[in-house]
Coordinates of C-alpha atoms and ligand atoms in Angstrom, one line a residue:
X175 CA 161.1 73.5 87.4
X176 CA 159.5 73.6 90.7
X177 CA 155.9 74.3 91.3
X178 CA 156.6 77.6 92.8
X179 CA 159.1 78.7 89.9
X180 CA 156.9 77.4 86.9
X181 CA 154.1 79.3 88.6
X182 CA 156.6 82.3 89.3
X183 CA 157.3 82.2 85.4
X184 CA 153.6 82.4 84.5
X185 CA 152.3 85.0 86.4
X186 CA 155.7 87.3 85.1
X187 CA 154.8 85.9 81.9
X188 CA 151.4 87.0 82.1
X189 CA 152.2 90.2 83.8
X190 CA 154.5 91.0 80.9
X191 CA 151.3 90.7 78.5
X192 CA 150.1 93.6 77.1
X193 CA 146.1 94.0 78.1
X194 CA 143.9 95.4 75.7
X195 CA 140.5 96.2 75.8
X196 CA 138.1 96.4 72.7
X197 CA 135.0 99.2 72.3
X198 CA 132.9 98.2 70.0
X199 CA 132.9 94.6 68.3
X200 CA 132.5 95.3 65.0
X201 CA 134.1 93.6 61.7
X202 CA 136.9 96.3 62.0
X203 CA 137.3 95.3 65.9
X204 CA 136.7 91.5 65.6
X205 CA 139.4 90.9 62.6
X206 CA 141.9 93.4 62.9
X207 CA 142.2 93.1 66.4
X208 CA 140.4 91.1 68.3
X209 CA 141.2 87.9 66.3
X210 CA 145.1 88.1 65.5
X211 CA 145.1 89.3 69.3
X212 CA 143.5 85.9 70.8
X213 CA 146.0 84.2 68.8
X214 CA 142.6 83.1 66.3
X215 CA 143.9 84.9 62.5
X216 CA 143.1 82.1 60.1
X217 CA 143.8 84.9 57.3
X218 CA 148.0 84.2 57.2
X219 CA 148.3 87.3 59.2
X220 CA 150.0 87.4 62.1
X221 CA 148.9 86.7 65.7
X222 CA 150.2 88.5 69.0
X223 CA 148.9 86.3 71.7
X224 CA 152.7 85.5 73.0
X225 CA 153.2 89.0 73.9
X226 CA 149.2 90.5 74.2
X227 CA 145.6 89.6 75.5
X228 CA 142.3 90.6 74.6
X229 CA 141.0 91.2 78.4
X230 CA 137.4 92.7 77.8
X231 CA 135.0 93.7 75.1
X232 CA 132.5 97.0 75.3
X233 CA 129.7 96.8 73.3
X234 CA 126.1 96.9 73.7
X235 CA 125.1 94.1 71.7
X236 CA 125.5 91.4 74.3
X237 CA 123.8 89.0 71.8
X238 CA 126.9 89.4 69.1
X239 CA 129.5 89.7 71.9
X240 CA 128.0 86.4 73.3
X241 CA 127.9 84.7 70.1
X242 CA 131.1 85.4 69.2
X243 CA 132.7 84.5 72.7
X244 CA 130.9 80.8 72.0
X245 CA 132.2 80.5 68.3
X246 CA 135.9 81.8 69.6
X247 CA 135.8 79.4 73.0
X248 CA 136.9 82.4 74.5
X249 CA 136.0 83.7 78.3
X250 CA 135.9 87.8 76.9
X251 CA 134.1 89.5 79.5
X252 CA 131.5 91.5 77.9
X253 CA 130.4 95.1 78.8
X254 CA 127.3 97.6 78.0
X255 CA 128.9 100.7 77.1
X256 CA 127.4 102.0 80.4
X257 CA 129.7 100.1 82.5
X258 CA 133.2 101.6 81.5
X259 CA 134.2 102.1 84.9
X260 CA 133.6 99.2 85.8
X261 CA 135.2 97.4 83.0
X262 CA 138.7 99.2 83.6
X263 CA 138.5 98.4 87.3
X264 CA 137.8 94.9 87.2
X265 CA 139.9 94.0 83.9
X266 CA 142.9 96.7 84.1
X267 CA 143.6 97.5 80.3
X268 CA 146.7 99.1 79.6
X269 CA 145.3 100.2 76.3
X270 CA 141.9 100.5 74.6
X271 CA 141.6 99.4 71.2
X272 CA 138.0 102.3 69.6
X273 CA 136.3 100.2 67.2
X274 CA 132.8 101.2 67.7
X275 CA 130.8 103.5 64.6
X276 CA 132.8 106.7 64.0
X277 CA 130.5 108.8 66.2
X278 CA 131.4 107.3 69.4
X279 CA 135.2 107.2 69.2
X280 CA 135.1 110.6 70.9
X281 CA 133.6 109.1 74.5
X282 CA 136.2 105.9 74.4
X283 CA 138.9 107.8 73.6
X284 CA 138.4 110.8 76.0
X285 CA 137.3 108.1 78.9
X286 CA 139.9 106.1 78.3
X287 CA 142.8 108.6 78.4
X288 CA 141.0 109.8 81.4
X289 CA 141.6 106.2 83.1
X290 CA 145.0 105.8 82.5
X291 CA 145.1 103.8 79.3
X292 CA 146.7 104.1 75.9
X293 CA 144.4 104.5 73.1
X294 CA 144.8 103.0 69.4
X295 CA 141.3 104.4 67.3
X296 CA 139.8 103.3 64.1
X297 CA 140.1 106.0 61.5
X298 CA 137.8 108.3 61.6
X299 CA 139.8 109.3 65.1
X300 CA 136.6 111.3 65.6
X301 CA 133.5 113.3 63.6
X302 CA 134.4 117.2 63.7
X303 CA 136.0 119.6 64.8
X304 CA 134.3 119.8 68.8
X305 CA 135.3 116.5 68.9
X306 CA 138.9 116.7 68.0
X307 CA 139.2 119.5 70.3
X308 CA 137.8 117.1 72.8
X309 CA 140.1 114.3 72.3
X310 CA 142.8 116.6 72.0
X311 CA 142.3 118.5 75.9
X312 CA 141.9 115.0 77.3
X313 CA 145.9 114.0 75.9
X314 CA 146.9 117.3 77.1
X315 CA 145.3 116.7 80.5
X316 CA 147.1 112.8 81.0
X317 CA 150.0 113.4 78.7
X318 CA 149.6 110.5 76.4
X319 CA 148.9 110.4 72.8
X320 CA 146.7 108.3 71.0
X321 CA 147.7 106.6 68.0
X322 CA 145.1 106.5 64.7
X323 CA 145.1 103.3 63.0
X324 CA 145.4 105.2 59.7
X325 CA 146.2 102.4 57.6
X326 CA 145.8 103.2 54.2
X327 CA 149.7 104.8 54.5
X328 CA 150.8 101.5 54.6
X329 CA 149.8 99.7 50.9
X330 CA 153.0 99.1 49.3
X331 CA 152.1 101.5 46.5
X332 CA 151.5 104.5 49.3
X333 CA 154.7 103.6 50.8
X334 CA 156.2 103.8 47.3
X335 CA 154.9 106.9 46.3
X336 CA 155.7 108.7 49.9
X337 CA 159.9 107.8 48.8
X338 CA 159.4 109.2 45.9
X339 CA 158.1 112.6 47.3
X340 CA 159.9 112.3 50.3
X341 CA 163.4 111.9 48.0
X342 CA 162.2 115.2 45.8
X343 CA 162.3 113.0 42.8
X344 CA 159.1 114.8 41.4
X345 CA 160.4 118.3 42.8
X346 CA 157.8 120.5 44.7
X347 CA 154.6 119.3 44.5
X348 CA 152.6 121.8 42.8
X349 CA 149.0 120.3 42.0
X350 CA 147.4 116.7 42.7
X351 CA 144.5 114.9 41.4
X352 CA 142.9 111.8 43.2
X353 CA 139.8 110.0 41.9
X354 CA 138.2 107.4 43.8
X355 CA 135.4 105.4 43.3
X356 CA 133.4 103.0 45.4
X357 CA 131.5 100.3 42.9
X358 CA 128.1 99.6 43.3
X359 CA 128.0 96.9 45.7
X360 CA 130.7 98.5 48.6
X361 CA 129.3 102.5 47.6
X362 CA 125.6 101.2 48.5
X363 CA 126.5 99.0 51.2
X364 CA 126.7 102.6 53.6
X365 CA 123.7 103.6 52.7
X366 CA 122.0 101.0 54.9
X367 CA 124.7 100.4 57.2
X368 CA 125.2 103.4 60.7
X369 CA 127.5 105.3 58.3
X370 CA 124.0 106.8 56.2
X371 CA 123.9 108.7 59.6
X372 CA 125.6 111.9 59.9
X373 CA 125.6 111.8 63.9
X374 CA 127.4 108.2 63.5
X375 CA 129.5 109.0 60.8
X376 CA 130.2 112.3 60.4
X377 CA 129.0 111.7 56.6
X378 CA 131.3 109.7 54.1
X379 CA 133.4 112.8 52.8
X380 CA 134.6 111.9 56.4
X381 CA 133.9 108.0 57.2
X382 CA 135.5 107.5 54.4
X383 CA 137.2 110.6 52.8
X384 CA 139.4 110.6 56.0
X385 CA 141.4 107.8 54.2
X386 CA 142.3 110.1 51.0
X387 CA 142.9 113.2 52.8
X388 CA 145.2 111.4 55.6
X389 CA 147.0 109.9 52.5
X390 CA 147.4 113.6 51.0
X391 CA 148.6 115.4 54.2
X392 CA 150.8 112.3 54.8
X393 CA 152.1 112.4 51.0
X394 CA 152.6 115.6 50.9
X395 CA 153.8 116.1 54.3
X396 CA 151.8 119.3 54.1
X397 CA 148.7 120.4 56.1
X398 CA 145.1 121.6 54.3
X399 CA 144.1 125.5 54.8
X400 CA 141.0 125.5 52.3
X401 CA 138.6 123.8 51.2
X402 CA 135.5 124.1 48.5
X403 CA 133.1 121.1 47.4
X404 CA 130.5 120.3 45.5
X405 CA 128.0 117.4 46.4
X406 CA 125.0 115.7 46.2
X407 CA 122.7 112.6 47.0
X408 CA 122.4 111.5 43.4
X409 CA 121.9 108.0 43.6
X410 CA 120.3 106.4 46.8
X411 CA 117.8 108.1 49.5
X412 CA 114.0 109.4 49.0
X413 CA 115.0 110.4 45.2
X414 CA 118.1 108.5 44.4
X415 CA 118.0 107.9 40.5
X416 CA 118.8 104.2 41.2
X417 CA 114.9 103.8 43.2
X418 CA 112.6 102.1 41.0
X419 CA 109.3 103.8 40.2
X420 CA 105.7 102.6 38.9
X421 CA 104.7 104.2 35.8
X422 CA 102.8 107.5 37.7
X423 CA 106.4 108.1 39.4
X424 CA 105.5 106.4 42.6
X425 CA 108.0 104.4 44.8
X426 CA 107.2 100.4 45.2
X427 CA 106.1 98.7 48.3
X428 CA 109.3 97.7 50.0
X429 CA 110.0 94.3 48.8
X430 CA 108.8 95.3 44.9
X431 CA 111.0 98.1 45.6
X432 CA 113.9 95.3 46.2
X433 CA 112.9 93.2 43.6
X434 CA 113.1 96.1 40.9
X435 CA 116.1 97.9 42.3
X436 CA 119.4 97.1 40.1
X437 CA 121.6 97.1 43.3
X438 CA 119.8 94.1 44.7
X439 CA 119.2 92.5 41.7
X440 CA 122.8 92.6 41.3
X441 CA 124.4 92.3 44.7
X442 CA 121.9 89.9 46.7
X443 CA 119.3 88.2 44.4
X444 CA 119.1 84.7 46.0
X445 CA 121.0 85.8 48.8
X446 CA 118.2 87.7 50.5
X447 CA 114.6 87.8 50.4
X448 CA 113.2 90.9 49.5
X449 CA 110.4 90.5 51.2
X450 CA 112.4 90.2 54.8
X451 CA 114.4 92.8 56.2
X452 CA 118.2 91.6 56.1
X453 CA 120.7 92.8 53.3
X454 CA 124.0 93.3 52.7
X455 CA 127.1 93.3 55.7
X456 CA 128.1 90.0 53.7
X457 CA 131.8 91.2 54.7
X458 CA 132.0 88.4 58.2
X459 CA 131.6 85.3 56.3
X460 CA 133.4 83.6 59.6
X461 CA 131.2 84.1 62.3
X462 CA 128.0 85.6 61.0
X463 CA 127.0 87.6 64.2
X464 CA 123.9 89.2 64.3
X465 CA 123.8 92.9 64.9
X466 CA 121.0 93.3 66.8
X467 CA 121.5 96.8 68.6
X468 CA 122.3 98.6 65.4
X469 CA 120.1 97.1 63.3
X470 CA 117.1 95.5 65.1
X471 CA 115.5 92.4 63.4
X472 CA 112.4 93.8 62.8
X473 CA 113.3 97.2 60.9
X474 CA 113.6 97.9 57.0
X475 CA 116.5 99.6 56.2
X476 CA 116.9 100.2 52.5
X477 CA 119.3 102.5 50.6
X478 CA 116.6 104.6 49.4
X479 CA 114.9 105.7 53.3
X480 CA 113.8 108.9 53.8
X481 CA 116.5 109.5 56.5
X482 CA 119.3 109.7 54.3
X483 CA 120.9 112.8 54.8
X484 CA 124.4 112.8 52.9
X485 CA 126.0 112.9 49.7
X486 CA 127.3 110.3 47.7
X487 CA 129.2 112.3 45.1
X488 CA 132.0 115.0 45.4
X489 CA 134.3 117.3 43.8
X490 CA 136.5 119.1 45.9
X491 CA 139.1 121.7 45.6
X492 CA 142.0 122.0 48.7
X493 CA 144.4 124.0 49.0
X494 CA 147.4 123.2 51.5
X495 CA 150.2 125.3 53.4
X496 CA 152.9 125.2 50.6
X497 CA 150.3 126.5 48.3
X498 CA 149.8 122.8 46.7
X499 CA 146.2 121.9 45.8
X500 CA 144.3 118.9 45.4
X501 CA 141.3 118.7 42.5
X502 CA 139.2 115.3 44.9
X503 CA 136.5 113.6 43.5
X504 CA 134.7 110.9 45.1
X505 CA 131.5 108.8 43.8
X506 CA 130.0 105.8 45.7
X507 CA 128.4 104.3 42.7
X508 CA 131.0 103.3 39.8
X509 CA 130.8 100.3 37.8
X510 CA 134.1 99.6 39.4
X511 CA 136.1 100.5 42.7
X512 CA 139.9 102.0 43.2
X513 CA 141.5 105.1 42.0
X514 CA 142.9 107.5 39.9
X515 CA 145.8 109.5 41.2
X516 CA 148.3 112.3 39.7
X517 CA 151.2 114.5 41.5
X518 CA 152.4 117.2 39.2
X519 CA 156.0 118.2 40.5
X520 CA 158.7 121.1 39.6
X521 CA 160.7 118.1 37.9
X522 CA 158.1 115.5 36.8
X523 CA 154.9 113.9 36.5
X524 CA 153.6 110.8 38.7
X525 CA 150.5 108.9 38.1
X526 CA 148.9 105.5 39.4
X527 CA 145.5 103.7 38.8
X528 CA 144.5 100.9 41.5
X529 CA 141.7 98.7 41.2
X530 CA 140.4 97.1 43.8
X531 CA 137.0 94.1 44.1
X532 CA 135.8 94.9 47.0
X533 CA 132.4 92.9 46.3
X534 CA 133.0 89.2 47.7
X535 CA 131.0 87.5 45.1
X536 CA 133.9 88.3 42.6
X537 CA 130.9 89.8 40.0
X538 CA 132.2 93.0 39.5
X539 CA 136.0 93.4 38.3
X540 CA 139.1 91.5 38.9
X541 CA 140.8 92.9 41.9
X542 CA 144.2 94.7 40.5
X543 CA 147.9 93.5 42.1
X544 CA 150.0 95.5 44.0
X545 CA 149.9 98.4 41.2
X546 CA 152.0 100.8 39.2
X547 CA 153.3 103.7 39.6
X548 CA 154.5 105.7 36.1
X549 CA 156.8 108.2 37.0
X550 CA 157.3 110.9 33.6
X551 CA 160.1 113.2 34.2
X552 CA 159.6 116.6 33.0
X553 CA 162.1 116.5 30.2
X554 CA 162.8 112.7 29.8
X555 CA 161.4 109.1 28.7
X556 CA 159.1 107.7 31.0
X557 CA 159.3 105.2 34.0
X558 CA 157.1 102.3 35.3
X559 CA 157.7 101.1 38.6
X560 CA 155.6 97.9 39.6
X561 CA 154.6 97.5 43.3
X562 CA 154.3 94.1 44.4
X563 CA 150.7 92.9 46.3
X564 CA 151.5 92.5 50.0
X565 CA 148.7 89.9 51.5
X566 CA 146.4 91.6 54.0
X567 CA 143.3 93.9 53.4
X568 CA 143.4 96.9 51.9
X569 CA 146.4 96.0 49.8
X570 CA 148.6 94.3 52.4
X571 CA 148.4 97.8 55.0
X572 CA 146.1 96.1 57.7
X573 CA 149.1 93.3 58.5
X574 CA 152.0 95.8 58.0
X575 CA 150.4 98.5 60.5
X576 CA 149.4 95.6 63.1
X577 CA 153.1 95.1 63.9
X578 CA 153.6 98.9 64.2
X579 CA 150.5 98.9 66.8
X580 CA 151.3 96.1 68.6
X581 CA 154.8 95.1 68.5
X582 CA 156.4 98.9 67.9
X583 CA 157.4 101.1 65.3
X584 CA 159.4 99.4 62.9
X585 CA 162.5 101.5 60.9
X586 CA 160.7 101.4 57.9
X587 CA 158.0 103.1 59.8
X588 CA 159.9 105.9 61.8
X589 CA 161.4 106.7 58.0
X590 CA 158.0 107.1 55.9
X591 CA 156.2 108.6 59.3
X592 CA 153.6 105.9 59.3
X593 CA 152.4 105.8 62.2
X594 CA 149.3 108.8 62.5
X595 CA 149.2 110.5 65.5
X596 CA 145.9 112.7 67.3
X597 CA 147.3 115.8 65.1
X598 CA 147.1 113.6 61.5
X599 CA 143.9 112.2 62.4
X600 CA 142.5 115.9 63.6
X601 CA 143.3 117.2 59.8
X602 CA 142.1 114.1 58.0
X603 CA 138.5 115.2 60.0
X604 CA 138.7 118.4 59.6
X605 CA 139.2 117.9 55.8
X606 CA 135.8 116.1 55.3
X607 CA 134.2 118.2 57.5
X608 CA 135.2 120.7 55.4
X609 CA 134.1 119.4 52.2
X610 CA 130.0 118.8 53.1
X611 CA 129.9 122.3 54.9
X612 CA 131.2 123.8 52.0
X613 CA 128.8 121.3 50.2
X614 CA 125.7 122.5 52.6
X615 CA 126.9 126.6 52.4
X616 CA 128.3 126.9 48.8
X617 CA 131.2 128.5 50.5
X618 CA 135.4 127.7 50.7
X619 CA 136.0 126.8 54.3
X620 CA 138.9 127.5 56.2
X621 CA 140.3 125.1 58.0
X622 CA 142.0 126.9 60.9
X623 CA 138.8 128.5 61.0
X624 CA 137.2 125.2 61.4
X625 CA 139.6 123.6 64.4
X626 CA 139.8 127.3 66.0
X627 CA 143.2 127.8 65.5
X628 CA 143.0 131.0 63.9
X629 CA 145.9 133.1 64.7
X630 CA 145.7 135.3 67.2
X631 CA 143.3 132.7 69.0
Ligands
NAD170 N1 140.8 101.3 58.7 C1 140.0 100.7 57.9 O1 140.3 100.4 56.8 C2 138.6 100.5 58.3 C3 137.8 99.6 57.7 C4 136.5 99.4 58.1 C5 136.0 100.0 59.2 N2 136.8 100.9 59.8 C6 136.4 101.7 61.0 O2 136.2 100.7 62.1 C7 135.1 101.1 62.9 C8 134.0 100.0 62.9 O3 133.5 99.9 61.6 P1 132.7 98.6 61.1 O4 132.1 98.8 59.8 O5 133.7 97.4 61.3 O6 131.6 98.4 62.3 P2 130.4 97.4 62.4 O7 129.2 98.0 61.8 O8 130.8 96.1 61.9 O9 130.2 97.3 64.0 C9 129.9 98.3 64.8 C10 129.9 97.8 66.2 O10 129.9 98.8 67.2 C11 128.9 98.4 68.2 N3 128.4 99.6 68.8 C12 127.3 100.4 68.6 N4 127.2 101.4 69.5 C13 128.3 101.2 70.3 C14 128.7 101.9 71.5 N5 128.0 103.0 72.0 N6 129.8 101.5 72.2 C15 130.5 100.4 71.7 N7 130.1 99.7 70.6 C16 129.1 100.1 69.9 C17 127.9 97.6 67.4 O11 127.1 96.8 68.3 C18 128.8 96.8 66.5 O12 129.3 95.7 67.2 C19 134.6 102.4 62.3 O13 135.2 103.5 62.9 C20 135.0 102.4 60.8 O14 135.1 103.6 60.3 C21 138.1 101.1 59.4

């Protein structure tokens, strides 16, 4: 080929590229996207580098962007979150991937609409109901939509159990029950990471709930219209029953405090020095970037501040559309971390239990396969379906929805309904928000009410 044509070739060939843009550098950001984007996944997942690029990075933390641009040989141009503008002039994503602490989606996604781009967000899409509204105006406004990178729908086991609902095998679904727990060493780990912060988070019934509730709406192909909690702050913050005490009742100094406390000893003894300030976000054990804007080297941050605002128990009652309900629970301090889940159906009974080791160091319990589902019908013998494990993180959804996001919507996908859009992502919120407003006022919250869609409105 002639110098001309092969050069021709390229530039079509890097025309043809997909450019995406990242907002926020976090774990989430780095190995779900960035990494299998700049062709770097080590973790058997797949890469899209033949048909994507990573073109810029937004983050303030120029320190961990610059660190991880060294370790990656990569030439990512780095921006403060102050220069937006100027990152979509000078690098021209077509879409922006919002990986940045829950609280923040809100400005990337709006701003980026409002340039021109697509938008794929992190779950939470947003923190409450303004926000929502928010993101919602600005895809009316440019008449895109952005997709939520609701994941969980795509474990094997999820998958499973959507067929079997979808297919009316259990009947109409009449009442559900969903435990989940979060063991000691991922439960704790919010409670000095940006999540302990309701402005960043929008509190965990949301940072994290979102997951369950999307998973109910999604199951149940239903939408919430009340919602009643109960919650607390039980175990970690100024009177957590896990903070050790000195014999008159008094808290230790901060590193005695460490020392004594039965999550440390546990979790990071040897791995940390009490005495110094770093804990815990053990999950990048490839790079090992420091995190200087969120938390700066020279602040304490323990799980027992005085700053920590949210709950870290819940029982929950919701009731959907069809007149379904949901009896939630959720506890970020078990022994060990997964679920308990039951559908109760016109014509049957379906339950499944998943355990899943979050904690690296392998201490806790063994990590679960793919899971089973036992189906009982109402008047017959009962019925265990095995799932088998996918590879990937969070039980083989973080590969399978990667091809969705970046390559398109597989059959599989379009059938099950997979792939959550602004209006899933607005429920899954509202649904948490729901639950610690009901929590704060001791009253059922409605969630029309809540998104001001009332009728009539
Ligand atoms: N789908 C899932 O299973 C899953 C799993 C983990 C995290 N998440 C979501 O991914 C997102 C990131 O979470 P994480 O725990 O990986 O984060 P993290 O704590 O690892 O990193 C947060 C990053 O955001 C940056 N940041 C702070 N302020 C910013 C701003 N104004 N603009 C841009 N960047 C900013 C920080 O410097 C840091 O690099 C969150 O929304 C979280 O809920 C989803």
């Amino acid at each position: 080929m002639d110098r001309d044509l092969q050069r021709d070739a390229e530039t079509t060939s890097m025309k043809s590229k997909h450019r995406y843009a990242i907002c926020g550098l976090s774990l989430r950001g780095i190995y779900q996207y960035a990494l299998p984007l700049l062709g770097l996944n080590r973790s058997g997942g797949p890469n899209f580098n033949d048909r994507a690029e990573l073109v810029a990075v937004l983050d303030p933390d120029r320190a961990r962007v610059a660190e991880f641009t060294r370790q990656t040989q990569t030439n990512l141009p780095w921006y403060a979150p102050g220069a937006f503008a100027r990152m979509i002039r000078e690098t021209q994503p077509d879409t922006l991937i919002v990986t940045g602490p829950d609280g923040i989606h809100c400005r990337h996604i709006v701003a980026g609409l409002d340039a021109g781009c697509g938008v794929i967000t992190e779950k939470p899409m947003v923190i409450d109901a303004k926000q929502i509204r928010r993101v919602q105006a600005a895809e009316m406004r440019n008449g895109r939509k952005v997709q939520v990178a609701h994941n969980y729908r795509y474990a094997p086991l999820h998958k499973a159990l959507k067929r079997m609902i979808q297919t009316g095998k259990l009947g109409r679904i009449v009442s559900t029950e969903f435990t989940y727990n979060l063991d000691t060493w991922h439960g704790s780990s919010y409670f000095y990471r940006w999540n302990r912060a309701r402005t960043m988070s929008g509190g965990l019934s949301i940072s994290k709930g979102c997951h369950h509730f999307d998973l109910m709406n999604w199951w149940l192909d239903d939408l919430p219209e009340e919602v009643f909690a109960f919650g607390g702050l039980n175990y970690f913050g100024k009177e957590g029953a896990l903070r050790p005490r000195d014999a008159k009742g008094r808290p230790y100094s901060s590193a005695e405090e460490k020392r004594r406390c039965p999550v440390f000893r546990k979790h990071y003894t040897g791995k940390y020095d009490p005495a110094g300030n770093a804990i815990g976000t053990g999950w990048d054990t490839r790079f090992g970037l420091p995190y200087n804007t969120l938390y700066p080297p020279g602040e304490r941050r323990y799980i027992y501040d005085d700053e920590i605002a949210i709950e870290d128990s819940y029982s929950v009652a919701v009731r959907y559309r069809s007149g379904a309900t949901m009896s939630y629970a959720c506890n970020f301090c078990t022994p060990w971390e997964g679920y308990i889940l039951g559908f109760n159906g016109t014509k049957g009974r379906v339950e499944a239990v998943h355990r899943s080791d979050p904690d690296p160091t392998g201490k806790t319990n063994p990590a679960e396969d793919g899971g089973t589902i036992t189906f009982y019908p109402l008047f017959g013998g009962r019925q265990e379906i095995k799932v088998e494990a996918a590879a990937g993180g969070h039980g083989g959804a973080d590969f399978a929805i990667q091809n969705d996001l970046f390559i398109g919507e597989s059959r599989e996908s379009h059938q099950l309904e997979l792939l959550a859009d602004s209006e899933a992502g607005a429920y899954a919120v509202a649904t948490g928000e729901a639950v610690w407003r009901s929590v704060r006022s001791g009253r059922p919250i409605n969630i029309a009410r809540l998104l001001g869609r009332e009728k009539g409105k």
